[in-house]
Amino acid sequence: MDFALPWPTSQGEWLAWSSAVFTVLLGLLFFLAPSLAFRILRLQAKPEKAAAIAEGRGRMSGFYLGVGLCCILLAQPLVYMALGFSWLFTAFGRLLSMMSDGANTPFNWVSIVVELVLAALPLAFAFGFVP
């Protein structure tokens, strides 16, 4: 059995693939440079709490790398759907925080737009809105 990297062939698949690639790159950033990733996200780990950095390397990079790589390697609509819904729930969680936690900042507005775009690209392909 030969293994071949499935390359996107349609416009919809390219959009979904782009979201997956961005997700993998974000996962690599958390995996290789969690302190930098935290600074970009405006988070700060306390020096006496090294476990916070482990969360970035483990939990956050694990999700991004796992789902993103599965999308790239398998190129299946249902896997892209999982990626899209994951980004959609990320945006929903941010929206809840903006409404209930007083986190209504310009950074969060930009972030929610980016997350909604990253959700829409694979979902549009998975549901057949973009061929």
Tab-separated table of C-alpha atoms in Angstrom:
chain	number	residue	atom	x	y	z
A	1	MET	CA	0.000	0.000	0.000
A	2	ASP	CA	1.431	3.323	-1.049
A	3	PHE	CA	0.922	6.444	0.960
A	4	ALA	CA	0.265	9.589	-1.025
A	5	LEU	CA	-0.384	13.011	0.381
A	6	PRO	CA	-3.847	13.995	-0.901
A	7	TRP	CA	-3.509	17.332	-2.637
A	8	PRO	CA	-6.560	19.645	-2.803
A	9	THR	CA	-8.255	19.495	-6.175
A	10	SER	CA	-11.233	21.859	-5.882
A	11	GLN	CA	-11.693	25.408	-4.684
A	12	GLY	CA	-13.635	24.267	-1.620
A	13	GLU	CA	-10.995	21.751	-0.723
A	14	TRP	CA	-8.293	24.434	-1.046
A	15	LEU	CA	-10.209	26.672	1.364
A	16	ALA	CA	-10.615	23.861	3.898
A	17	TRP	CA	-6.984	22.823	3.443
A	18	SER	CA	-5.866	26.427	4.077
A	19	SER	CA	-7.680	26.449	7.400
A	20	ALA	CA	-6.030	23.137	8.305
A	21	VAL	CA	-2.566	24.454	7.382
A	22	PHE	CA	-3.087	27.566	9.518
A	23	THR	CA	-4.195	25.322	12.382
A	24	VAL	CA	-1.059	23.177	12.036
A	25	LEU	CA	1.171	26.259	11.947
A	26	LEU	CA	-0.497	27.546	15.105
A	27	GLY	CA	0.045	24.132	16.698
A	28	LEU	CA	3.717	24.188	15.749
A	29	LEU	CA	4.062	27.643	17.290
A	30	PHE	CA	2.565	26.394	20.571
A	31	PHE	CA	4.692	23.241	20.437
A	32	LEU	CA	8.039	24.861	19.614
A	33	ALA	CA	7.684	28.331	21.161
A	34	PRO	CA	4.864	28.385	23.718
A	35	SER	CA	6.098	31.572	25.412
A	36	LEU	CA	5.994	33.440	22.092
A	37	ALA	CA	2.545	32.008	21.341
A	38	PHE	CA	1.307	33.172	24.745
A	39	ARG	CA	2.677	36.678	24.105
A	40	ILE	CA	0.902	36.806	20.734
A	41	LEU	CA	-2.348	35.786	22.451
A	42	ARG	CA	-1.695	38.333	25.225
A	43	LEU	CA	-1.353	35.647	27.889
A	44	GLN	CA	1.358	35.506	30.507
A	45	ALA	CA	2.503	32.455	32.422
A	46	LYS	CA	3.872	33.113	35.895
A	47	PRO	CA	7.547	32.124	36.201
A	48	GLU	CA	6.782	29.951	39.234
A	49	LYS	CA	4.066	28.109	37.275
A	50	ALA	CA	5.972	26.137	34.636
A	51	ALA	CA	2.910	23.939	34.195
A	52	ALA	CA	1.268	26.768	32.249
A	53	ILE	CA	3.902	26.408	29.534
A	54	ALA	CA	3.246	22.665	29.531
A	55	GLU	CA	-0.425	23.411	28.795
A	56	GLY	CA	0.638	25.346	25.710
A	57	ARG	CA	2.962	22.619	24.516
A	58	GLY	CA	0.653	19.759	25.389
A	59	ARG	CA	-3.017	20.551	25.324
A	60	MET	CA	-3.107	23.520	22.966
A	61	SER	CA	-0.535	22.303	20.450
A	62	GLY	CA	-1.901	18.765	20.646
A	63	PHE	CA	-5.364	19.815	19.515
A	64	TYR	CA	-4.130	22.091	16.747
A	65	LEU	CA	-1.571	19.623	15.420
A	66	GLY	CA	-3.803	16.572	15.745
A	67	VAL	CA	-6.893	17.917	14.020
A	68	GLY	CA	-4.963	19.960	11.463
A	69	LEU	CA	-2.695	17.079	10.437
A	70	CYS	CA	-5.633	14.668	10.230
A	71	CYS	CA	-7.349	17.069	7.833
A	72	ILE	CA	-4.242	17.441	5.680
A	73	LEU	CA	-3.365	13.739	5.632
A	74	LEU	CA	-6.876	12.299	5.243
A	75	ALA	CA	-8.650	15.065	3.279
A	76	GLN	CA	-12.106	13.785	4.219
A	77	PRO	CA	-15.153	16.068	4.476
A	78	LEU	CA	-16.112	14.753	7.929
A	79	VAL	CA	-12.633	15.466	9.287
A	80	TYR	CA	-12.805	18.975	7.835
A	81	MET	CA	-16.202	19.277	9.512
A	82	ALA	CA	-14.582	18.447	12.862
A	83	LEU	CA	-12.010	21.192	12.258
A	84	GLY	CA	-14.706	23.690	11.327
A	85	PHE	CA	-16.871	22.935	14.342
A	86	SER	CA	-13.832	23.115	16.620
A	87	TRP	CA	-13.062	26.632	15.379
A	88	LEU	CA	-16.760	27.525	15.591
A	89	PHE	CA	-16.921	26.495	19.252
A	90	THR	CA	-13.690	28.402	19.874
A	91	ALA	CA	-15.381	31.523	18.500
A	92	PHE	CA	-18.516	30.803	20.541
A	93	GLY	CA	-16.454	30.474	23.730
A	94	ARG	CA	-14.752	33.781	22.982
A	95	LEU	CA	-18.131	35.427	22.364
A	96	LEU	CA	-19.443	34.143	25.709
A	97	SER	CA	-16.350	35.505	27.415
A	98	MET	CA	-16.798	38.861	25.719
A	99	MET	CA	-20.408	39.055	26.922
A	100	SER	CA	-20.054	37.691	30.461
A	101	ASP	CA	-16.434	38.248	31.527
A	102	GLY	CA	-15.916	41.824	30.395
A	103	ALA	CA	-13.441	40.792	27.696
A	104	ASN	CA	-14.917	43.091	25.050
A	105	THR	CA	-11.621	44.317	23.564
A	106	PRO	CA	-10.479	45.069	20.008
A	107	PHE	CA	-8.116	42.072	20.181
A	108	ASN	CA	-11.038	39.759	20.923
A	109	TRP	CA	-13.094	41.225	18.073
A	110	VAL	CA	-10.260	40.586	15.623
A	111	SER	CA	-9.732	37.113	17.076
A	112	ILE	CA	-13.396	36.168	16.771
A	113	VAL	CA	-13.445	37.248	13.114
A	114	VAL	CA	-10.330	35.142	12.406
A	115	GLU	CA	-11.858	32.150	14.224
A	116	LEU	CA	-15.130	32.470	12.324
A	117	VAL	CA	-13.254	32.555	9.008
A	118	LEU	CA	-11.203	29.512	10.054
A	119	ALA	CA	-14.497	27.765	10.897
A	120	ALA	CA	-16.310	28.824	7.737
A	121	LEU	CA	-13.651	27.599	5.293
A	122	PRO	CA	-13.766	23.872	6.173
A	123	LEU	CA	-17.502	23.919	6.946
A	124	ALA	CA	-18.317	25.429	3.561
A	125	PHE	CA	-16.431	22.563	1.930
A	126	ALA	CA	-17.811	19.855	4.226
A	127	PHE	CA	-21.426	20.942	3.665
A	128	GLY	CA	-20.947	21.397	-0.078
A	129	PHE	CA	-21.469	25.166	-0.236
A	130	VAL	CA	-18.212	25.574	-2.157
A	131	PRO	CA	-17.474	22.820	-4.681
